[in-house]
Coordinates of C-alpha atoms in Angstrom, one line a residue:
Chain A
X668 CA 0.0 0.0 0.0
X669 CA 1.0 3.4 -1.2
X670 CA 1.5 6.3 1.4
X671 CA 0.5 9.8 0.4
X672 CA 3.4 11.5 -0.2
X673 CA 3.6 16.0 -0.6
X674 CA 5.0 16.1 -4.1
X675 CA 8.0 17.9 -4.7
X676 CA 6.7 21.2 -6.0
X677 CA 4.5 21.6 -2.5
X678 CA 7.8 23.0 -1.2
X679 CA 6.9 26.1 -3.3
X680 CA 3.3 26.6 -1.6
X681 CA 4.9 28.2 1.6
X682 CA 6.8 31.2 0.2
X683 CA 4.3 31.1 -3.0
X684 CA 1.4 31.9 -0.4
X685 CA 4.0 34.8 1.8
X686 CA 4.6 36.3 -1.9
X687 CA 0.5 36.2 -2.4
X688 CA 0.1 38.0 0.8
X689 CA 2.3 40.6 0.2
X690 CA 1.3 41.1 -3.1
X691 CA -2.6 41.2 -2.2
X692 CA -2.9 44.0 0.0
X693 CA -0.7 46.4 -2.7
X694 CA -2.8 45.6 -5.5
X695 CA -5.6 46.2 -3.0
X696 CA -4.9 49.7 -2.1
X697 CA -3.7 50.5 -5.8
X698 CA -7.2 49.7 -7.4
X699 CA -8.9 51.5 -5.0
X700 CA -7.0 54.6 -4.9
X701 CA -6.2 54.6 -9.0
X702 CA -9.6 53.4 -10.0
X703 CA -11.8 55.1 -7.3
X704 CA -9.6 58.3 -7.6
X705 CA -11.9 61.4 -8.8
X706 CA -9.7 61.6 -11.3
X707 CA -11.3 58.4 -12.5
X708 CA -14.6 58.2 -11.8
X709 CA -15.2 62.0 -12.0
X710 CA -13.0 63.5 -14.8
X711 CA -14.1 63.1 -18.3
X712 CA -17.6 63.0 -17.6
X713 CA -18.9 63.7 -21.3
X714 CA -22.6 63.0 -21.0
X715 CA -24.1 63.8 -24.9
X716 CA -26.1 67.3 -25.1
X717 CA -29.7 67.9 -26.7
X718 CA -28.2 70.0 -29.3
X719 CA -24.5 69.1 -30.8
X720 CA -23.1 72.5 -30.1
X721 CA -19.6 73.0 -30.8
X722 CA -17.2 74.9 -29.1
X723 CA -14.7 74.0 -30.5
X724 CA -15.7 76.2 -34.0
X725 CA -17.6 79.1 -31.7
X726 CA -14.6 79.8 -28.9
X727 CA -12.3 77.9 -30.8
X728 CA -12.4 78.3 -34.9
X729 CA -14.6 81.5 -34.6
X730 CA -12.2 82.8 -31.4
X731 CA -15.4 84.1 -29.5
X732 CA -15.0 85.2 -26.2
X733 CA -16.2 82.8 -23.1
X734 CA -18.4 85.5 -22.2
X735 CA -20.0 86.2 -25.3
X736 CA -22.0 83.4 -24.1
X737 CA -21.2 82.9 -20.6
X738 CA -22.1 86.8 -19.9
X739 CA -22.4 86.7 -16.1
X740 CA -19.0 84.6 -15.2
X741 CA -17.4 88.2 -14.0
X742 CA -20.8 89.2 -11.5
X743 CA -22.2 86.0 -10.2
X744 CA -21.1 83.2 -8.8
X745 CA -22.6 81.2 -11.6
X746 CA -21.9 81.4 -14.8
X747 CA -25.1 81.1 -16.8
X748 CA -26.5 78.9 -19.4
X749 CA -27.0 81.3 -22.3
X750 CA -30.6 82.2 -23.0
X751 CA -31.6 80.4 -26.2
X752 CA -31.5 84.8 -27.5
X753 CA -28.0 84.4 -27.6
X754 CA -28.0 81.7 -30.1
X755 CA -30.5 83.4 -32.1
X756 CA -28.7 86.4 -32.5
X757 CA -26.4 84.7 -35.2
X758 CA -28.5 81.7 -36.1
X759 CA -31.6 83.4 -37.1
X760 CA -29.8 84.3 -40.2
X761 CA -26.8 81.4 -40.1
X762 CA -27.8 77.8 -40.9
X763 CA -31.5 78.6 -39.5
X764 CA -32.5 75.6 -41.1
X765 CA -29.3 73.2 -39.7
X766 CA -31.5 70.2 -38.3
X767 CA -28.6 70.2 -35.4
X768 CA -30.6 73.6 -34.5
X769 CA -34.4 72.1 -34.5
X770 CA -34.3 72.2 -30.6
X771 CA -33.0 76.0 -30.4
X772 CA -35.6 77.1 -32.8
X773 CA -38.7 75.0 -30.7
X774 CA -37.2 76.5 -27.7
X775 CA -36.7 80.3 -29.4
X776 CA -40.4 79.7 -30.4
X777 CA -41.6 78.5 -27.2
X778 CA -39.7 80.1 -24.5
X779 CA -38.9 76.3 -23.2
X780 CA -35.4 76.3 -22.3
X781 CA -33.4 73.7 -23.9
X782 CA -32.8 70.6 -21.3
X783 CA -28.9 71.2 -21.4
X784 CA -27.2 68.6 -19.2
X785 CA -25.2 69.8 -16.3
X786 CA -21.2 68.5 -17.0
X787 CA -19.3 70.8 -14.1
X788 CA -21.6 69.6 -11.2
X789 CA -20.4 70.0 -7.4
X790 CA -21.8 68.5 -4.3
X791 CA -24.9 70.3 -4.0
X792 CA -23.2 71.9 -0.6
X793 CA -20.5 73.1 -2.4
X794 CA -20.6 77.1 -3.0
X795 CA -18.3 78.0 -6.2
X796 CA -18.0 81.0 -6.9
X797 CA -16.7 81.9 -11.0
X798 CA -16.7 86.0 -10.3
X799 CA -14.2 85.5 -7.1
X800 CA -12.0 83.8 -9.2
X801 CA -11.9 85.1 -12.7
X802 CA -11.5 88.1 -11.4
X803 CA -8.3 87.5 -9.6
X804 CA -6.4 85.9 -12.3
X805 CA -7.8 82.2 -12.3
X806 CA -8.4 81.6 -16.1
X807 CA -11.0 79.5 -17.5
X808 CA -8.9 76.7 -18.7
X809 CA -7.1 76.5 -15.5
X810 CA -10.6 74.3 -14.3
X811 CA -12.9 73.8 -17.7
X812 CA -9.4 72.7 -19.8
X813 CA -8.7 73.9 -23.5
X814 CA -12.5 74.0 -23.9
X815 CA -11.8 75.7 -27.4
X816 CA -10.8 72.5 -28.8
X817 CA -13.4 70.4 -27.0
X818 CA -15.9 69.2 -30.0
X819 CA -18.4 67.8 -26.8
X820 CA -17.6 69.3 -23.9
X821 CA -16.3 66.9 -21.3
X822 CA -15.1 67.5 -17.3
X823 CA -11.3 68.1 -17.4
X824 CA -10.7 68.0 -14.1
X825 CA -11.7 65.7 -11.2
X826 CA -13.4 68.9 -9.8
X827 CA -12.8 66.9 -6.2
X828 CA -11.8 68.8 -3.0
X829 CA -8.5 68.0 -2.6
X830 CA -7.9 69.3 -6.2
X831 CA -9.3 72.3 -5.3
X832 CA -7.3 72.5 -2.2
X833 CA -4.0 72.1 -4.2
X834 CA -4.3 75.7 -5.4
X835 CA -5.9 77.2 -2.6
X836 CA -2.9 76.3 -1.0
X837 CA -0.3 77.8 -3.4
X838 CA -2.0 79.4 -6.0
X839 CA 0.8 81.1 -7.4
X840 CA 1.4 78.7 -10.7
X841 CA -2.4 79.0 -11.7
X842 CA -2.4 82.9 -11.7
X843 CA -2.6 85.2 -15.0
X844 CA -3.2 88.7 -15.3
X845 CA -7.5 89.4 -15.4
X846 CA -7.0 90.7 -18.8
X847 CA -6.5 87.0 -20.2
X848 CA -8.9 85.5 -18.0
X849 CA -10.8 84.2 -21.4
X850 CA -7.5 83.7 -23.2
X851 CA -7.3 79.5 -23.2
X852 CA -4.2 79.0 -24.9
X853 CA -2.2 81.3 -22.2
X854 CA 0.1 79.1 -19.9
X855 CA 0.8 81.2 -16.8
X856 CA 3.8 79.1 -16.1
X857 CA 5.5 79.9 -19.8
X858 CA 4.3 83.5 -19.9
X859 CA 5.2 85.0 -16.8
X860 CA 8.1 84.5 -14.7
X861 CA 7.7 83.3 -10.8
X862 CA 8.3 86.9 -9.4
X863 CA 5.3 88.5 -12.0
X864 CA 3.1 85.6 -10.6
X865 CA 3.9 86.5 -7.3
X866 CA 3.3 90.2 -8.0
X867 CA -0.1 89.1 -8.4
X868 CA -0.8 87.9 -5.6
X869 CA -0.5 91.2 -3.9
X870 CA -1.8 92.8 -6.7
X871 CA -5.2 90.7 -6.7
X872 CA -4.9 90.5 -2.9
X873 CA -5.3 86.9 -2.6
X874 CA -5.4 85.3 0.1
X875 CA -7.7 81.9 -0.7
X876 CA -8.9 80.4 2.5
X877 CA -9.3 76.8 3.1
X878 CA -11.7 77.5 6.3
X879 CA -14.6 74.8 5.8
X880 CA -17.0 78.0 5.5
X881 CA -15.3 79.3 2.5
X882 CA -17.0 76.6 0.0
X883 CA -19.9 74.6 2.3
X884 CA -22.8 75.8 3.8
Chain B
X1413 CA 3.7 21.7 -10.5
X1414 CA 0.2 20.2 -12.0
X1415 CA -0.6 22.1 -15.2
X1416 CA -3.5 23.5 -13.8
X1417 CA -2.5 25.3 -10.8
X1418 CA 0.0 26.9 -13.5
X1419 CA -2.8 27.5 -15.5
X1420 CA -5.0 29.3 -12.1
X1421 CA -2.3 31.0 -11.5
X1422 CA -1.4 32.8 -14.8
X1423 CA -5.3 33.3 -15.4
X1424 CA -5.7 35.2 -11.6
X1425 CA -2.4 37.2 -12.8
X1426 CA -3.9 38.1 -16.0
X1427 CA -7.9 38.5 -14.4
X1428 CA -5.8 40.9 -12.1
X1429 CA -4.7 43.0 -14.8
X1430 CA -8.1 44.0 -15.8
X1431 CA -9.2 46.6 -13.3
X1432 CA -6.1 48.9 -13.6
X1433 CA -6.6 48.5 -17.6
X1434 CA -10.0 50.0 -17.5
X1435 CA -9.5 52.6 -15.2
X1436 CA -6.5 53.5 -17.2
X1437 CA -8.7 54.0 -20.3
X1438 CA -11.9 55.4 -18.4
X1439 CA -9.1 57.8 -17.2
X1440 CA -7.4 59.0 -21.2
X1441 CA -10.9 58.8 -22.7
X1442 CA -14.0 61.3 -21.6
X1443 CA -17.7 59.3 -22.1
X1444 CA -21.0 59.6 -21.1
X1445 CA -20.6 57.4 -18.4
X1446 CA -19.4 59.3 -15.2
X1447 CA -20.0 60.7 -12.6
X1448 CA -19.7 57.6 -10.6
X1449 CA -20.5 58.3 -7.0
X1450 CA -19.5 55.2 -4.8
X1451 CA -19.6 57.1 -1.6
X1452 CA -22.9 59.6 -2.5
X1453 CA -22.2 62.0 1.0
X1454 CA -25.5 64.9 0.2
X1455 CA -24.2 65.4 -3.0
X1456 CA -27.7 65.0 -4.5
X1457 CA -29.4 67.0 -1.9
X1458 CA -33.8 68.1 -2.4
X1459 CA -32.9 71.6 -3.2
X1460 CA -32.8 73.7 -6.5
X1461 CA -29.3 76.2 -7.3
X1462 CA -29.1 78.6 -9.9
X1463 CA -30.3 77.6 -13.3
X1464 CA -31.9 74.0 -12.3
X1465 CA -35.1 72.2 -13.1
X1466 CA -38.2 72.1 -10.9
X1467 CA -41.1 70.1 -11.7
X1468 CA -43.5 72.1 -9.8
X1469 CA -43.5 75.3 -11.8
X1470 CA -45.1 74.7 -15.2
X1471 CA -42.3 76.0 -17.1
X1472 CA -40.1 73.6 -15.4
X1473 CA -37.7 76.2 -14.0
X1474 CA -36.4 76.5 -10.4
X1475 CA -35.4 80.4 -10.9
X1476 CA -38.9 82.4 -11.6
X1477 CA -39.3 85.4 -14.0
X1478 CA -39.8 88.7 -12.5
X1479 CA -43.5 89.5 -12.5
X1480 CA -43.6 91.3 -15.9
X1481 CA -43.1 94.9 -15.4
X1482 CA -41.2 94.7 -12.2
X1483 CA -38.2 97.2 -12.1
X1484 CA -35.5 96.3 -10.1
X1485 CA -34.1 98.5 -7.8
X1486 CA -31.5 101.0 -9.2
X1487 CA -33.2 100.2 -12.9
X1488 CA -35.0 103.5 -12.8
X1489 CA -36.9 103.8 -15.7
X1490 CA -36.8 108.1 -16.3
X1491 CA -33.7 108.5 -17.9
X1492 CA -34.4 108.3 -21.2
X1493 CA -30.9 109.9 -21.8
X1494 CA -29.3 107.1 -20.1
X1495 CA -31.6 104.0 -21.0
X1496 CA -32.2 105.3 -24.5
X1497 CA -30.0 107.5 -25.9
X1498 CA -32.6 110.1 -26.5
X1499 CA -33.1 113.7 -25.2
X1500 CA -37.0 114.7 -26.4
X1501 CA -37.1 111.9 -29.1
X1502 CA -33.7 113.6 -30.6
X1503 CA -30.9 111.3 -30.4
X1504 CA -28.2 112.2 -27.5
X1505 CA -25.2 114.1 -28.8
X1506 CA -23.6 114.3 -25.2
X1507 CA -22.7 111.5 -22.5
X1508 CA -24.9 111.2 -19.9
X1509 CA -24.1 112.6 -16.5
X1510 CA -23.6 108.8 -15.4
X1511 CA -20.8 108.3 -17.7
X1512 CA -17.4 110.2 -17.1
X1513 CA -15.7 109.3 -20.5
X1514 CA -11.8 108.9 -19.3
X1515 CA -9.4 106.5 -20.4
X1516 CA -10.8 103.9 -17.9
X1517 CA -14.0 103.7 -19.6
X1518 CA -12.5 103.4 -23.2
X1519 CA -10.6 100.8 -21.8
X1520 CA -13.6 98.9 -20.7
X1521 CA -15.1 99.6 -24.0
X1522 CA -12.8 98.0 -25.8
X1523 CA -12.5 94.9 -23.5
X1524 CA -16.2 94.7 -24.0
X1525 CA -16.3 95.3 -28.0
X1526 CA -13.8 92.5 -28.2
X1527 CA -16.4 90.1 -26.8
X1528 CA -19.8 91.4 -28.1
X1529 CA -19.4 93.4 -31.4
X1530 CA -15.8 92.3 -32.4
X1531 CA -17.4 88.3 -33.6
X1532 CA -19.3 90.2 -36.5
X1533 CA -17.8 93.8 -36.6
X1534 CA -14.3 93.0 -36.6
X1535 CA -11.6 94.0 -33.7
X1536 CA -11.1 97.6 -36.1
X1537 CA -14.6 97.6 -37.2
X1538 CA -14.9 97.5 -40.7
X1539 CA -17.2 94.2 -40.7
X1540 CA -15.3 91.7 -41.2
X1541 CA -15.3 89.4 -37.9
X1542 CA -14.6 85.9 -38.0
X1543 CA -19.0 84.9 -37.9
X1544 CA -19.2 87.3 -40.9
X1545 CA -16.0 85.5 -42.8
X1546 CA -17.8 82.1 -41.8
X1547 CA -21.5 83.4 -42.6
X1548 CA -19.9 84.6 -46.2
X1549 CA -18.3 81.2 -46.9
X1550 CA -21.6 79.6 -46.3
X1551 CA -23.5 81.8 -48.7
X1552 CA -20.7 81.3 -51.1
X1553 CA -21.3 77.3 -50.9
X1554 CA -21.7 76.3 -54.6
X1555 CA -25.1 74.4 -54.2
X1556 CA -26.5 77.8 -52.9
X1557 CA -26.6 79.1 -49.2
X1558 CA -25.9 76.4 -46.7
X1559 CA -29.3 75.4 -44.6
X1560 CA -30.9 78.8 -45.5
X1561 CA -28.1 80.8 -44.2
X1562 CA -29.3 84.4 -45.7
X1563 CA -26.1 86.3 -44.3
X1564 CA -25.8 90.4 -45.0
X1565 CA -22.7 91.8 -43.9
X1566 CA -22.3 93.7 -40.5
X1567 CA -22.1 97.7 -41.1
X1568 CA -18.7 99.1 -41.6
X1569 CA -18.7 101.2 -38.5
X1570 CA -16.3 103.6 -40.6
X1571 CA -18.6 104.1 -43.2
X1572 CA -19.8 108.0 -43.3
X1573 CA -22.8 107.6 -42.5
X1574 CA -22.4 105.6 -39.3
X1575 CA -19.2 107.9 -38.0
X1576 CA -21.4 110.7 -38.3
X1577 CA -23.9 109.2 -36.1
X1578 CA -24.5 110.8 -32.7
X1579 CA -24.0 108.7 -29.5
X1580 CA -27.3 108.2 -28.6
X1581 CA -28.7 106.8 -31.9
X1582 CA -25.2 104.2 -31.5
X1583 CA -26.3 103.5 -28.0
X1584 CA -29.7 102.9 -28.8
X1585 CA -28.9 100.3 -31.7
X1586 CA -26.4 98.3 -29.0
X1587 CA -29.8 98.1 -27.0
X1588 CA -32.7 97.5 -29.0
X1589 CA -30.6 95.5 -32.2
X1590 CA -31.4 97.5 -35.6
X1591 CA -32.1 95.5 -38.9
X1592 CA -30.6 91.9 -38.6
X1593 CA -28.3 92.5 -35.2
X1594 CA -30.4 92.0 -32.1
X1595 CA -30.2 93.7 -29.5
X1596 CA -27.9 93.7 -26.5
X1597 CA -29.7 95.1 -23.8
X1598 CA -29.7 91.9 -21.7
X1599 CA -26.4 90.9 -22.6
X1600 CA -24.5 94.0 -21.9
X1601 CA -25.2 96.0 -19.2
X1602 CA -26.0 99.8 -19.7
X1603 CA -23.1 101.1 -18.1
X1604 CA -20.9 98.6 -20.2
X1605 CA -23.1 99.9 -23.6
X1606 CA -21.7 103.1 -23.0
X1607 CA -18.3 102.1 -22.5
X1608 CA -18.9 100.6 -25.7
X1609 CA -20.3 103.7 -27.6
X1610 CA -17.2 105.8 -26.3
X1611 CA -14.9 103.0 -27.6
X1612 CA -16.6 103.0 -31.2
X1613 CA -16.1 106.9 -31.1
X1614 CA -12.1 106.4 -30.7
X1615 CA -12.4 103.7 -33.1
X1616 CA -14.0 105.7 -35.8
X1617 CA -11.6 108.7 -35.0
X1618 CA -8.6 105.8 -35.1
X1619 CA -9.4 105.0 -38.6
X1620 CA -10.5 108.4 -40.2
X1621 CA -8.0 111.1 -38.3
X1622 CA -7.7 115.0 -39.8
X1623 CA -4.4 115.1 -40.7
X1624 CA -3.7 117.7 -38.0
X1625 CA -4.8 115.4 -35.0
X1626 CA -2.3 112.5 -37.0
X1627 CA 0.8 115.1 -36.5
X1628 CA -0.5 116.1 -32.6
X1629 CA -0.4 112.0 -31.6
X1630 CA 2.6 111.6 -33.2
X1631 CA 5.5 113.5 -30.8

């Protein structure tokens, strides 16, 4: 009779299992925080809008100016959804009869607004507020990305708290003078040396606060 | 080693690889698919913000219209000067008190004629914006105008006719639109429409100088 004997490769179970082990836990922690990151599951977020528009060809080809549209980015804290009027002041006479612009014409017709769909959205106790920051030298593209060459508009950045906190804390790389708040293709870091960005921190008298208050309520 | 442990083993190594593959992707490439909130905190919380939807209003809007004729506080509606342009249904030759015209203003005029006039009117003025040069190749399409595009070109601010205008009849086309341009009133506000109509004034002047002003610029 035959007596059950380990075969020879069970010597490798032991550290095979200890190398397992190790090797668990890391990949563990690096799904979760690559894969559950904000930058993951929040960035990019390019849901598909009722009417194709394009900004690439309006802010990008036709080099209109964010607040063309966007008219009350420098006053409000939100910058507003333009009223379907602001289409119509070009497209009543340009491609009014572009089947992409069926919806703006109903709504121009009806006064029902066009069911745009939300792509920067916050925590609804998150307070944002566009005029404190475009007018102290935080341009457009340092949050919404080179939106002029965005054919659908997508969410550049994770828009997550800690991101925000990066440059609350040192603003200084993200800072361009108000006059090319709009101007997306401006890199603060190539255009201005560290001392001019610095300059305008005094000049904007910024001082961002990273009290709890300053965003939530 | 039994060939199928070998073959569990190599299978969990690759299964493992599949996570970190398509968060990489979902991370290079933007799609319809995300937010993902795995942890939802109040970020969906039974209130309405600026510029939301609200079922319970029949036009399906959270922020109400004012109550038609309602004037807002500091929109005083008895300075046809100011509002209009007008002084006894002439147009305005003069500035109105409210607006000191200094280089601060001309400044702000041009900032705002860059956004709002320069798309059609072109940064000098002459008509010839990027939405007119776009608007013109679309008429010029050879199968006729492209999806009934009927396109006539923006005035040529330096035209006569329009450099002789006074400053009120300029403001009032800015507010109330005049042939094909719509008006601006909501868009810009009246303060900013002024800064505007000073601007065109230095603009015209810009392009059209008597010789002797030329010589007084020039040290």
């Amino acid at each position: 009779m035959s007596r059950f004997l380990f075969p020879k490769w069970s010597n490798l179970l032991l550290p095979g299992l200890i190398l397992a082990g190790a090797v668990a836990p890391l990949y563990a922690v690096f799904v979760v925080a690559y894969g559950f990151s904000p930058k993951t599951m929040e960035a990019g977020y390019q849901p598909e809008q009722p009417v194709p528009f394009s900004h690439a060809l309006h802010a990008g080809q036709l080099g209109m100016d964010c607040r063309y549209c966007h008219n009350t980015v420098e006053k409000t804290s939100h910058a507003a959804v333009p009223p379907t009027q602001t289409c119509m002041n070009c497209h009543t006479q340009i491609r009014p009869e572009s089947p992409k612009l069926v919806e703006v014409q109903e709504s121009y017709k009806t006064g029902e607004p066009i069911d745009w769909i939300r792509v920067h959205k916050l925590g609804d106790y998150s307070y944002f507020n566009h005029a404190a920051h475009v007018n102290r030298g935080i341009g457009c593209a340092s949050c919404h990305g080179r939106v002029d060459q965005m054919e659908v508009v997508y969410r550049w950045a994770p828009l997550s708290m800690g991101w925000c906190l990066n440059c609350h804390r040192d603003p200084e790389p993200n800072l361009r003078p108000v006059s090319q708040i709009t101007n997306m293709a401006y890199e603060p870091e190539l255009e201005l040396s560290d001392d001019e960005r610095l300059a305008l921190i005094d000049k904007y008298d910024i001082h961002p606060s990273e009290n709890c208050s300053a965003c939530h309520r | 080693m039994p060939r199928v442990i070998v073959f569990t083993i190599l299978l969990l190594g690759l299964l493992a690889l599949i996570p970190p593959a398509i968060f990489a992707r979902m991370r290079s490439t933007p799609g319809p698919g995300r937010p993902i909130h795995i942890v939802q905190d109040m970020d969906y919380q039974p209130k309405f913000k600026t510029q939301t939807a609200n079922p319970l209003f029949a036009d399906g809007r959270a922020m109400r219209q004012p109550v038609p004729g309602a004037v807002a506080r500091g929109e005083v509606m008895d300075d046809p000067h100011y509002l209009e342009g007008a002084i006894d249904g002439q147009w305005a030759t003069e500035f109105p008190s409210q607006v000191e015209v200094n280089m601060a203003l001309l400044d702000r005029g041009r900032e705002r004629f860059n956004i709002y006039c320069s798309v059609c009117h072109g940064v000098a003025g002459y008509g010839d914006g990027m939405v007119n040069l776009r608007a013109m190749a679309l008429m010029a399409n050879a199968d006729g105008p492209v999806d009934g595009t009927a396109w006539v070109q923006p005035k040529n601010l330096h035209l006569p006719e329009v450099a002789a205008q006074p400053v009120g009849q300029i403001f009032h086309s800015i507010t109330n639109g005049i042939r094909n341009m719509a008006g601006y009133q909501a868009q810009i506000a009246t303060a900013d429409r002024w800064a505007i109509v000073a601007y065109v004034k230095a603009l015209q002047l810009s392009q059209n100088a008597p010789a002797g002003l030329r010589a007084e610029a020039t040290p």
